DNA sequence: AGCTCGAAGTTATACGTAAAACCTCAGGTG
DNA sequence: CACCTGAGGTTTTACGTATAACTTCGAGCT
């Protein structure tokens, strides 16, 4: 009666399954590994499967990894998970990974604060591959060093040492936004740009400039800001206070900045969109939470993650992943309208 | 000259380090494991450390896990990462984990869509422990089954089988919000509640009810809504259209719902806060992006993650973690004000 | 009959680490 | 001098899996 403690529940091993099925451990491994066509009879295989089910056996992944030298784990390097876009990218990547019995571990690259830790130290397991956002610039060199398959998200095609690439047609998105505003009649623009030095933002700036350059009589001023509402508001307030004719439309690199721009407008007594049009980018939840709702560009964030993981799996299987960029599309909402008559 | 391929870079093992240092593999393990006081001379230890550095040796975690039966990996179960609150919880947990050479792997519990997968299948590695949000109700039974140390975040103290608990003083937060509105003079309330059946929301509802019950002449109507802006707006529009005297303040379970409530007010031609006060909860980025900015309750999300991980580490070390709940505090912004005179 | 051959397994081994058990030897002790 | 002791190691083993190499046996062929 004084059997104080259970002698430990002890997860069953493949050897336990073998014993229960009356076969050797190797046979269990063959059956469960799927490589038994013609090596094990159907009857035996069935017995093994039954025993597996019966004992609730689950292979020890550490042992498997040790044996195979592969871990079925990928590292996702993103700037910050609190950015809804990257949370969605993770969600997509994790979904595809799960389907292929793969795991995803995160490395949110440190945003200046804290020690710039080694991405691979943070990833506890050894890794089979890496998916990285180009916004996580600080970690990129370390990633290049380890010779792991590297899938880049939304990155410069000129970058080298990349096994596959998943790009969004960001330039097209910015073109669509700019064309939309041009069609409405706007000619004087402010481009509220992210201060982050990353390819994806360089592309945005380029697209705005190139689109406007093709239209005579247009002007644009570019102002950088950190990626938060307050910074967006302050930069906008400052820019609108500048002398000379006021812009009639603000093109923002991000919905967060657009929210800031709207706040600035309100503080200055300008109505959006009557006095000033504002456009965002990303179509975050934020875009439909503010008033007026933001005209913005919707990005298939989950698809980016899905494709990234799919590409990585292809590369690991030896097939080079097919390229091609994902389309984005303009969503016109209340924050954009014709310029004021004056 | 035709040495076609590098014979594989082959990560160095502890045996390689041993060879380089002129000792046995066991000695390397002793030195690096830190258990060498009096087993290895300082000179030898130094040689080993030098060789480790030299070869860039990093222990194979799969092998270590296999040997030790522990993985230094925790599972964090949250409802969805796209919810900024949980992204911040993750950030906090991951930071503490990193300090202790621990890893965190995520299981965003499926929100109805997709197959309700086994949390442990998703966690690729074996786990040393689990930290779970009580909002991830669907996964809880499975978690209880595995006899892993379980740390619950913001959960019912009556729940059993929990090794430690990190709670926010949610009730106090709701009390503060309600008191704030009472002080401003409000008497007729609408409580826009999350439709999610979870302890944390039950507490919010209870706190509102109890606080108002103590004040004669007050009334409150509770309306449930799903956790997104549109649902919040629709529920609010519907509730405000009801016959009888209109509430002068809406207490929301979440900033997202509050944003929806504000939009509803605007659609109905009511000004916030002049005609209607609205309060949120969580202090997400959203709260300062909308106009007017939301009066809300700020929650130390990162701290929740940090404490959760700290508690788990304590439990794994044998010490029962100290309890105690984290304080929250009211942030008064523009969305609340005195009730209209009429 | 002697032979090969394929089906259906089994035995043995390696992956890299941690740690228990063992070994060696110089110096101190009765 | 025989004996113990402890410092400073080394040898060995086990963790659970996947797979290469081997065994066994009955059927089919010449």
XYZ file of C-alpha atoms (C1' of nucleotides) in Angstrom:
744
model
C 0.000 0.000 0.000
C 2.946 2.293 0.473
C 3.891 2.206 -3.179
C 4.952 5.813 -2.870
C 5.742 6.740 -6.446
C 4.970 5.373 -9.858
C 8.269 4.056 -11.228
C 7.997 6.708 -13.949
C 5.593 6.348 -16.849
C 8.565 5.969 -19.225
C 7.573 6.687 -22.768
C 7.602 3.524 -24.849
C 10.463 3.073 -27.280
C 10.545 1.289 -30.579
C 11.950 -1.669 -28.701
C 8.854 -1.832 -26.536
C 6.735 -1.852 -29.642
C 8.889 -4.603 -31.101
C 8.465 -6.733 -28.020
C 4.704 -6.215 -28.048
C 4.473 -7.136 -31.722
C 6.867 -10.069 -31.400
C 9.390 -8.721 -33.867
C 12.770 -7.056 -33.712
C 13.301 -3.352 -33.225
C 14.645 -3.085 -36.758
C 11.381 -4.350 -38.163
C 9.469 -1.704 -36.251
C 11.719 0.929 -37.681
C 11.238 -0.418 -41.181
C 7.481 -0.486 -40.937
C 7.153 2.937 -39.367
C 9.707 4.410 -41.708
C 7.635 3.331 -44.683
C 10.541 1.555 -46.369
C 9.189 -1.975 -46.095
C 7.842 -2.776 -49.557
C 8.948 -6.341 -49.921
C 10.969 -6.415 -46.713
C 8.175 -7.113 -44.267
C 4.943 -9.032 -44.813
C 1.669 -7.183 -44.656
C 0.561 -9.276 -41.679
C 3.646 -8.381 -39.663
C 3.382 -4.757 -40.593
C -0.164 -4.734 -39.359
C 0.878 -6.260 -36.034
C 3.506 -3.579 -35.652
C 1.079 -0.816 -36.416
C -1.377 -2.215 -33.928
C 1.252 -2.358 -31.207
C 2.328 1.174 -32.023
C -1.208 2.381 -31.637
C -1.679 0.295 -28.551
C 1.265 1.604 -26.606
C 0.819 5.115 -27.861
C 4.325 5.002 -29.204
C 5.844 8.193 -30.544
C 9.362 8.177 -31.926
C 11.994 10.040 -29.980
C 12.889 12.938 -32.186
C 16.230 13.550 -30.537
C 17.308 10.029 -31.352
C 16.036 10.286 -34.877
C 17.820 13.577 -35.424
C 21.011 12.168 -34.055
C 20.829 9.194 -36.364
C 19.793 11.043 -39.488
C 21.703 14.253 -39.035
C 18.551 16.074 -40.051
C 16.047 17.642 -37.741
C 13.044 18.552 -39.847
C 13.172 21.987 -38.312
C 13.439 25.330 -40.029
C 14.368 28.687 -38.618
C 12.229 31.678 -39.459
C 14.060 34.946 -39.053
C 11.822 37.978 -38.823
C 12.303 41.454 -37.405
C 9.500 41.309 -34.853
C 6.461 39.232 -34.214
C 4.510 42.154 -32.876
C 4.342 43.289 -36.456
C 1.136 41.690 -37.624
C 2.556 41.058 -41.070
C 5.257 38.771 -39.738
C 2.923 37.037 -37.333
C 0.889 36.130 -40.393
C 3.969 35.004 -42.290
C 4.788 32.712 -39.400
C 1.273 31.346 -39.378
C 1.487 30.443 -43.050
C 4.909 28.896 -42.756
C 3.946 26.883 -39.699
C 0.836 25.546 -41.416
C 2.766 24.184 -44.388
C 5.481 22.877 -42.116
C 2.964 20.978 -40.014
C 1.603 19.260 -43.091
C 5.058 17.945 -43.856
C 5.868 17.012 -40.311
C 8.264 19.891 -40.053
C 8.772 22.349 -37.269
C 9.346 26.077 -37.336
C 11.318 27.875 -34.724
C 11.495 31.628 -34.583
C 14.328 34.034 -34.371
C 12.928 37.504 -33.978
C 16.065 39.432 -34.769
C 16.854 41.853 -31.999
C 15.765 45.377 -32.749
C 18.791 47.107 -31.404
C 17.870 46.408 -27.801
C 19.550 43.527 -26.077
C 22.622 41.626 -27.149
C 22.669 40.741 -30.828
C 22.576 37.045 -30.130
C 23.573 34.384 -32.564
C 20.502 33.182 -34.472
C 21.713 29.631 -34.227
C 22.127 29.740 -30.508
C 18.547 30.829 -30.210
C 17.423 27.996 -32.413
C 17.765 25.194 -29.933
C 17.751 22.388 -32.435
C 20.122 21.982 -35.289
C 18.433 23.291 -38.376
C 17.729 21.933 -41.818
C 17.174 25.324 -43.354
C 16.443 28.971 -42.846
C 13.740 31.310 -44.061
C 14.599 34.925 -43.547
C 12.961 38.230 -44.103
C 15.219 40.755 -45.741
C 14.152 43.169 -43.046
C 16.180 41.174 -40.574
C 19.361 42.579 -42.013
C 21.393 42.316 -38.844
C 21.225 38.539 -38.831
C 21.883 37.967 -42.500
C 25.638 37.643 -42.450
C 25.527 35.023 -39.753
C 22.981 33.120 -41.821
C 25.131 33.248 -44.911
C 27.999 31.775 -42.938
C 26.315 28.550 -41.963
C 25.926 26.618 -45.153
C 22.236 25.955 -44.768
C 19.665 26.300 -47.497
C 18.480 29.877 -47.233
C 15.128 31.079 -48.485
C 14.789 34.821 -48.594
C 11.507 36.632 -48.300
C 11.020 39.824 -50.243
C 14.674 40.349 -50.914
C 16.967 41.891 -53.471
C 17.370 39.539 -56.456
C 20.984 40.601 -56.560
C 21.642 39.005 -53.188
C 23.868 35.995 -53.503
C 23.979 32.656 -51.768
C 20.228 32.248 -51.735
C 18.627 28.897 -52.475
C 15.194 30.291 -53.186
C 13.289 33.494 -53.033
C 9.700 34.481 -52.379
C 8.921 37.970 -53.453
C 5.880 40.163 -53.321
C 5.257 42.473 -56.196
C 5.767 45.458 -53.950
C 6.694 47.777 -56.774
C 3.440 47.012 -58.512
C 1.555 47.733 -55.310
C 3.144 51.111 -54.942
C 2.484 51.818 -58.595
C -1.178 50.974 -58.111
C -1.450 53.285 -55.126
C 0.278 56.102 -56.926
C -1.788 55.645 -60.074
C -4.927 55.624 -57.974
C -4.021 58.997 -56.496
C -2.968 60.392 -59.861
C -6.271 59.349 -61.347
C -8.065 61.122 -58.543
C -6.220 64.253 -59.621
C -3.425 64.579 -57.084
C -0.170 66.179 -58.201
C 1.706 67.174 -55.050
C 2.754 64.202 -52.923
C 4.446 63.416 -49.691
C 6.058 59.999 -49.433
C 6.204 58.937 -45.811
C 8.913 56.295 -45.957
C 10.146 53.780 -43.459
C 13.538 54.673 -42.073
C 14.514 51.014 -42.164
C 17.258 50.299 -44.627
C 15.905 47.278 -46.399
C 15.325 46.260 -49.965
C 11.574 46.155 -49.631
C 11.447 49.824 -48.653
C 13.927 50.856 -51.300
C 11.599 49.296 -53.847
C 8.644 51.257 -52.519
C 10.540 54.507 -52.812
C 11.727 53.651 -56.302
C 8.242 52.768 -57.500
C 6.773 56.037 -56.267
C 9.542 58.066 -57.826
C 9.440 56.256 -61.154
C 5.673 56.406 -61.454
C 5.559 60.114 -60.760
C 8.514 60.896 -62.970
C 6.468 59.689 -65.921
C 3.774 62.270 -65.208
C 4.678 65.910 -65.863
C 3.666 68.472 -63.306
C 3.980 66.186 -60.308
C 6.211 66.615 -57.315
C 7.072 64.429 -54.381
C 8.928 64.921 -51.191
C 10.199 61.927 -49.236
C 10.329 61.901 -45.464
C 11.617 58.974 -43.406
C 10.095 57.809 -40.132
C 10.465 54.929 -37.715
C 7.759 52.300 -37.972
C 5.330 53.421 -35.302
C 2.294 55.628 -35.086
C 3.884 58.422 -33.136
C 6.894 58.670 -35.446
C 4.559 58.768 -38.425
C 2.527 61.510 -36.866
C 5.505 63.622 -35.904
C 7.203 63.300 -39.269
C 4.003 64.251 -41.004
C 3.329 67.229 -38.767
C 6.818 68.460 -39.396
C 6.583 67.974 -43.149
C 3.208 69.668 -43.452
C 4.474 72.651 -41.521
C 7.149 73.248 -44.152
C 6.832 76.334 -46.352
C 5.606 76.140 -49.918
C 2.493 74.521 -51.352
C 1.145 71.719 -49.203
C 0.924 68.212 -50.650
C -2.575 66.907 -51.264
C -1.757 63.257 -50.801
C 0.506 61.271 -48.509
C 1.748 57.899 -49.703
C 2.895 55.828 -46.734
C 5.165 52.811 -46.744
C 3.030 51.145 -44.127
C -0.411 51.280 -42.539
C 1.144 52.171 -39.227
C 2.716 55.258 -40.719
C -0.555 56.059 -42.469
C -2.372 55.964 -39.135
C 0.192 58.407 -37.836
C -0.266 60.641 -40.872
C -4.026 60.695 -40.324
C -3.517 61.739 -36.733
C -1.208 64.514 -37.839
C -3.772 65.726 -40.318
C -6.431 65.853 -37.654
C -4.192 67.781 -35.312
C -3.537 70.326 -38.029
C -7.235 70.680 -38.670
C -7.157 68.900 -42.009
C -9.889 66.449 -42.903
C -9.051 63.100 -44.500
C -9.757 62.633 -47.357
C -11.360 66.009 -48.115
C -8.297 68.138 -47.475
C -5.683 65.431 -47.634
C -5.591 61.874 -48.961
C -3.575 59.229 -47.132
C -2.687 55.742 -48.279
C -1.180 52.869 -46.379
C 0.487 49.589 -47.233
C 0.042 46.035 -45.860
C -3.665 46.069 -45.014
C -3.180 45.289 -41.357
C -6.108 45.021 -38.965
C -5.274 48.618 -38.174
C -6.377 49.715 -41.638
C -10.029 49.063 -40.950
C -9.897 50.115 -37.317
C -9.112 53.766 -37.915
C -11.481 56.393 -39.265
C -11.570 56.846 -42.131
C -10.559 53.332 -43.125
C -7.299 53.257 -45.017
C -6.886 52.910 -48.712
C -3.998 50.481 -48.782
C -2.349 47.575 -50.530
C -3.266 44.122 -49.382
C -0.381 41.691 -49.092
C -0.868 37.930 -48.929
C 1.238 37.535 -45.801
C 0.217 33.973 -45.022
C 0.987 32.995 -48.604
C 4.454 34.440 -48.242
C 5.050 32.107 -45.327
C 3.483 29.175 -47.111
C 5.513 29.672 -50.255
C 8.655 30.231 -48.287
C 8.257 26.961 -46.475
C 7.239 25.148 -49.637
C 10.317 26.467 -51.378
C 12.546 25.375 -48.542
C 11.065 21.886 -48.603
C 11.640 21.701 -52.349
C 15.236 22.727 -51.982
C 15.746 20.141 -49.273
C 14.327 17.560 -51.657
C 16.858 18.559 -54.267
C 14.447 20.316 -56.598
C 15.217 23.966 -57.089
C 12.101 25.911 -56.151
C 10.232 27.737 -58.880
C 10.508 31.507 -58.681
C 7.804 34.079 -59.391
C 6.434 36.832 -57.225
C 3.097 37.059 -55.487
C 0.574 39.623 -56.676
C -0.700 42.310 -54.348
C -3.716 44.470 -54.786
C -4.992 47.887 -54.061
C -7.908 48.232 -51.666
C -9.628 51.570 -51.974
C -11.282 52.737 -48.778
C -12.162 56.036 -47.241
C -8.789 57.692 -46.724
C -8.281 58.645 -50.338
C -10.348 60.964 -52.471
C -10.023 63.806 -54.942
C -7.780 66.708 -53.971
C -9.397 69.874 -52.592
C -10.479 72.403 -55.260
C -8.558 75.439 -54.006
C 43.440 19.232 -58.796
C 40.210 17.430 -59.478
C 39.198 17.436 -55.851
C 35.627 17.961 -56.923
C 33.839 18.470 -53.646
C 34.840 19.455 -50.174
C 34.569 16.249 -48.144
C 31.801 17.950 -46.154
C 32.569 20.674 -43.628
C 31.434 18.280 -40.890
C 30.701 20.082 -37.697
C 33.308 19.257 -35.099
C 32.272 16.908 -32.323
C 33.462 16.744 -28.777
C 35.826 14.033 -29.898
C 37.477 16.399 -32.332
C 37.924 18.863 -29.537
C 39.388 16.123 -27.372
C 41.894 15.186 -30.038
C 42.903 18.798 -30.525
C 43.363 19.301 -26.795
C 45.151 15.992 -26.295
C 42.619 14.608 -23.859
C 39.770 12.129 -23.919
C 36.245 12.952 -24.997
C 35.045 12.451 -21.445
C 37.305 15.201 -20.230
C 35.897 17.592 -22.791
C 32.430 16.763 -21.611
C 33.413 17.308 -18.002
C 35.003 20.666 -18.654
C 32.242 21.971 -20.849
C 29.608 20.629 -18.522
C 31.064 22.642 -15.682
C 31.273 19.651 -13.337
C 35.033 19.452 -13.124
C 35.918 21.019 -9.774
C 38.673 18.693 -8.662
C 38.309 16.291 -11.552
C 40.356 18.152 -14.121
C 43.328 20.448 -13.601
C 42.963 24.092 -14.456
C 45.668 23.803 -17.108
C 43.885 20.968 -18.900
C 40.557 22.740 -18.678
C 42.099 25.764 -20.284
C 43.472 23.660 -23.133
C 40.036 22.210 -23.702
C 38.396 25.580 -23.741
C 40.963 26.860 -26.184
C 40.382 23.939 -28.525
C 36.625 24.441 -28.252
C 36.992 28.035 -29.262
C 39.466 27.132 -31.930
C 37.360 24.602 -33.751
C 34.172 26.534 -33.232
C 32.724 23.544 -31.502
C 29.042 23.567 -30.607
C 27.493 20.615 -28.863
C 25.019 18.564 -30.824
C 21.747 19.214 -29.102
C 20.062 16.122 -30.440
C 22.742 13.966 -28.867
C 22.566 15.863 -25.625
C 18.806 15.570 -25.489
C 18.990 11.888 -26.190
C 21.487 11.384 -23.442
C 19.843 13.583 -20.835
C 16.230 12.950 -21.632
C 15.691 16.675 -21.362
C 15.526 19.112 -24.203
C 15.618 22.568 -22.672
C 12.632 23.434 -24.788
C 9.267 24.742 -23.682
C 6.018 24.886 -25.572
C 4.033 28.103 -25.546
C 0.381 27.573 -26.321
C -1.469 30.692 -27.369
C -4.654 31.291 -29.323
C -3.115 33.305 -32.141
C 0.064 35.203 -32.741
C -1.661 37.818 -34.811
C -3.073 39.042 -31.546
C -0.490 41.581 -30.507
C -0.882 40.669 -26.852
C 0.301 37.131 -27.418
C 3.080 38.162 -29.731
C 4.343 40.228 -26.825
C 3.930 37.350 -24.399
C 6.031 35.245 -26.713
C 8.675 37.924 -26.897
C 8.956 38.069 -23.129
C 9.062 34.326 -22.720
C 11.641 33.902 -25.452
C 13.877 36.544 -23.909
C 13.991 34.823 -20.526
C 14.386 31.451 -22.185
C 17.367 32.659 -24.187
C 19.087 33.818 -21.020
C 18.834 30.322 -19.627
C 19.789 28.586 -22.832
C 16.252 27.437 -23.311
C 14.149 27.390 -26.418
C 10.524 28.258 -26.945
C 8.423 26.638 -29.598
C 4.955 27.861 -30.386
C 1.676 26.134 -30.691
C -0.883 28.622 -31.884
C -3.969 26.613 -31.065
C -6.183 26.292 -34.095
C -9.104 28.680 -34.077
C -11.684 26.304 -35.345
C -10.277 26.274 -38.849
C -8.034 23.447 -39.861
C -7.615 20.117 -38.179
C -7.292 20.371 -34.408
C -3.811 18.961 -34.392
C -2.076 17.521 -31.413
C 0.009 20.221 -29.727
C 2.790 17.751 -29.180
C 2.960 16.743 -32.789
C 3.452 20.356 -33.667
C 6.217 20.704 -31.146
C 8.929 18.894 -32.999
C 11.188 18.324 -30.061
C 10.272 16.561 -26.914
C 9.354 19.134 -24.338
C 10.439 19.907 -20.827
C 7.369 21.934 -20.010
C 4.415 23.865 -21.253
C 3.209 27.427 -20.812
C -0.362 27.888 -21.868
C -2.796 30.708 -22.121
C -6.185 29.866 -20.715
C -7.643 31.261 -23.911
C -6.328 28.241 -25.730
C -9.033 26.106 -24.197
C -9.213 23.583 -26.991
C -5.699 22.335 -26.358
C -5.871 22.194 -22.596
C -7.062 18.643 -22.108
C -4.309 17.282 -24.297
C -1.826 19.277 -22.249
C -3.179 17.938 -18.994
C -2.720 14.415 -20.325
C 1.023 14.578 -20.876
C 2.535 14.802 -17.450
C 4.647 17.828 -18.138
C 5.018 20.794 -15.835
C 2.265 23.148 -16.891
C 2.338 26.879 -16.285
C -0.966 28.581 -16.901
C -1.275 32.196 -17.922
C -4.210 34.165 -16.659
C -6.223 31.155 -15.672
C -8.863 30.103 -13.204
C -7.237 29.410 -9.816
C -9.658 26.524 -9.478
C -8.028 24.726 -12.391
C -6.208 21.655 -11.273
C -3.009 20.004 -12.338
C -1.145 23.249 -12.738
C 2.445 23.599 -11.592
C 2.455 27.379 -11.535
C 0.310 30.264 -12.499
C 0.921 33.775 -13.765
C -2.101 35.974 -13.442
C -2.865 39.530 -14.319
C -5.068 41.465 -12.016
C -7.710 41.698 -14.684
C -10.530 42.228 -12.224
C -8.761 45.227 -10.779
C -8.281 46.630 -14.262
C -11.944 46.378 -15.024
C -12.753 47.912 -11.669
C -10.476 50.841 -12.430
C -12.114 51.419 -15.788
C -15.581 51.220 -14.327
C -14.712 53.493 -11.420
C -13.207 55.977 -13.837
C -16.451 56.140 -15.782
C -18.545 56.306 -12.630
C -16.454 59.185 -11.385
C -17.031 60.999 -14.662
C -20.722 60.669 -13.924
C -21.848 57.800 -16.124
C -24.742 55.638 -14.933
C -26.019 53.734 -17.960
C -23.460 51.284 -19.384
C -23.038 48.876 -22.207
C -20.532 46.096 -21.661
C -19.193 44.892 -24.995
C -17.899 41.476 -24.039
C -15.800 38.944 -25.873
C -17.794 35.953 -26.980
C -14.856 33.701 -26.137
C -15.596 31.382 -23.270
C -12.494 31.808 -21.174
C -11.775 32.606 -17.579
C -10.143 35.912 -18.323
C -13.312 37.231 -19.949
C -15.555 35.830 -17.262
C -13.509 37.831 -14.770
C -13.969 41.015 -16.775
C -17.723 40.546 -16.841
C -17.827 39.773 -13.141
C -15.782 42.828 -12.228
C -18.010 45.168 -14.199
C -21.150 43.689 -12.699
C -19.849 43.707 -9.150
C -18.537 47.224 -9.332
C -21.777 48.606 -10.691
C -23.910 46.578 -8.315
C -22.353 48.541 -5.454
C -23.546 51.836 -6.918
C -27.297 52.504 -6.807
C -28.915 53.928 -9.882
C -26.629 52.255 -12.349
C -27.557 49.845 -15.094
C -25.562 47.712 -17.479
C -26.377 45.632 -20.470
C -23.914 43.005 -21.691
C -23.502 42.209 -25.361
C -21.100 39.552 -26.681
C -19.047 39.902 -29.849
C -16.290 38.054 -31.659
C -12.838 39.575 -31.278
C -12.576 41.733 -34.366
C -13.344 45.290 -35.316
C -16.294 44.542 -37.532
C -17.993 42.321 -34.966
C -17.503 45.001 -32.357
C -19.006 47.618 -34.594
C -21.999 45.515 -35.567
C -22.775 44.454 -32.026
C -22.573 48.046 -30.883
C -24.763 49.372 -33.685
C -27.327 46.758 -32.857
C -27.231 47.461 -29.154
C -27.456 51.227 -29.550
C -30.455 50.846 -31.808
C -32.376 49.108 -29.032
C -35.308 50.969 -27.491
C -35.079 52.633 -24.110
C -32.543 55.126 -22.795
C -29.207 54.914 -24.572
C -26.097 54.052 -22.552
C -23.596 56.872 -22.131
C -20.533 54.654 -21.838
C -19.365 51.441 -23.451
C -16.932 49.269 -21.536
C -15.155 46.912 -23.918
C -13.321 43.708 -23.112
C -10.646 44.556 -25.609
C -9.190 47.457 -27.598
C -10.240 45.777 -30.800
C -13.852 45.786 -29.718
C -13.476 49.365 -28.545
C -12.275 50.389 -31.984
C -15.373 48.741 -33.392
C -17.572 50.541 -30.877
C -16.060 53.881 -31.881
C -16.792 53.180 -35.513
C -20.356 52.304 -34.658
C -20.739 55.545 -32.755
C -19.470 57.552 -35.689
C -21.858 55.801 -38.055
C -24.739 56.646 -35.775
C -23.641 60.262 -35.656
C -22.475 60.126 -32.057
C -19.267 61.854 -31.083
C -16.755 60.113 -28.831
C -16.388 61.070 -26.047
C -18.899 63.941 -26.090
C -21.979 61.837 -26.715
C -20.577 58.472 -25.771
C -17.554 57.291 -23.839
C -15.723 54.133 -24.906
C -13.035 52.227 -23.047
C -10.795 49.432 -24.226
C -8.576 46.845 -22.610
C -5.007 45.680 -23.358
C -3.460 48.898 -24.633
C -2.500 47.509 -28.003
C -0.820 49.650 -30.644
C -4.320 50.085 -31.951
C -5.290 52.126 -28.904
C -3.157 55.082 -29.901
C -3.722 54.690 -33.623
C -7.422 55.456 -33.595
C -9.046 58.829 -33.023
C -9.768 59.613 -30.317
C -7.092 57.545 -28.607
C -8.542 54.904 -26.364
C -8.847 55.062 -22.624
C -7.804 51.543 -21.784
C -6.010 49.271 -19.362
C -2.387 48.621 -19.955
C -1.279 45.024 -19.474
C 2.373 44.049 -19.018
C 2.271 41.429 -21.757
C 6.011 40.883 -21.995
C 6.165 40.474 -18.250
C 3.529 37.790 -18.429
C 5.762 35.855 -20.772
C 8.841 36.503 -18.696
C 7.196 35.426 -15.469
C 5.684 32.409 -17.116
C 9.044 31.240 -18.332
C 10.722 32.060 -15.047
C 8.076 30.066 -13.211
C 8.542 27.123 -15.506
C 12.288 27.177 -14.998
C 11.769 27.275 -11.234
C 9.451 24.309 -11.352
C 11.940 22.386 -13.457
C 14.551 23.159 -10.826
C 12.334 21.714 -8.158
C 11.407 24.971 -6.479
C 7.714 25.695 -6.583
C 7.291 29.088 -8.224
C 6.046 31.948 -6.127
C 2.526 33.061 -6.966
C 1.192 36.602 -7.066
C -0.516 38.473 -9.847
C 0.803 41.293 -11.973
C -0.674 44.753 -11.581
C -2.339 46.485 -14.487
C -3.142 50.132 -14.805
C -5.672 52.417 -16.274
C -4.539 54.777 -19.020
C -6.934 57.647 -19.532
C -6.955 59.003 -23.060
C -9.418 60.768 -25.269
C -12.191 58.219 -25.672
C -13.711 58.780 -22.253
C -15.245 61.903 -20.828
C -18.241 63.126 -18.870
C -21.652 61.993 -20.072
C -23.711 64.381 -22.173
C -25.896 66.801 -20.153
C -29.266 65.986 -21.679
C 19.958 -33.148 -56.180
C 22.322 -29.039 -56.114
C 21.795 -24.460 -57.076
C 20.247 -19.770 -57.010
C 17.126 -16.362 -55.552
C 13.903 -13.516 -53.328
C 10.985 -12.796 -49.317
C 11.024 -11.885 -44.574
C 13.213 -11.067 -41.177
C 17.285 -10.397 -37.543
C 21.811 -8.742 -35.808
C 24.970 -5.290 -35.410
C 26.424 -0.679 -35.633
C 26.812 4.346 -35.594
C 25.149 8.933 -34.587
C 27.440 12.588 -30.258
C 26.987 13.229 -25.591
C 27.109 12.613 -20.287
C 28.404 10.235 -16.621
C 29.368 6.023 -13.961
C 33.014 3.127 -13.169
C 37.564 2.322 -13.482
C 42.679 3.223 -13.647
C 47.240 5.256 -12.349
C 50.373 7.280 -9.591
C 52.518 10.461 -6.200
C 52.495 11.514 -1.446
C 51.233 10.788 3.306
C 50.481 7.440 7.231
C 50.762 3.657 10.630
C 57.306 -0.999 3.922
C 52.465 -2.004 2.975
C 48.456 0.662 2.572
C 45.280 4.109 1.764
C 43.849 8.420 -0.451
C 42.703 11.681 -3.669
C 43.844 14.256 -7.821
C 43.522 13.808 -12.540
C 42.413 11.704 -15.686
C 40.551 7.432 -19.199
C 37.428 3.613 -20.660
C 33.090 2.269 -21.248
C 28.354 2.429 -21.589
C 23.638 3.989 -22.578
C 20.273 7.045 -24.587
C 16.582 5.491 -29.187
C 16.725 5.314 -33.888
C 17.740 3.958 -38.935
C 19.957 1.132 -41.871
C 23.676 -1.803 -43.821
C 24.921 -6.369 -43.586
C 23.785 -10.777 -42.581
C 20.712 -15.033 -41.881
C 17.138 -18.333 -42.883
C 14.102 -20.791 -45.572
C 11.094 -22.415 -49.079
C 10.247 -22.295 -54.071
C 11.834 -22.751 -58.765
C 15.155 -24.090 -62.212
C 18.548 -27.090 -64.635
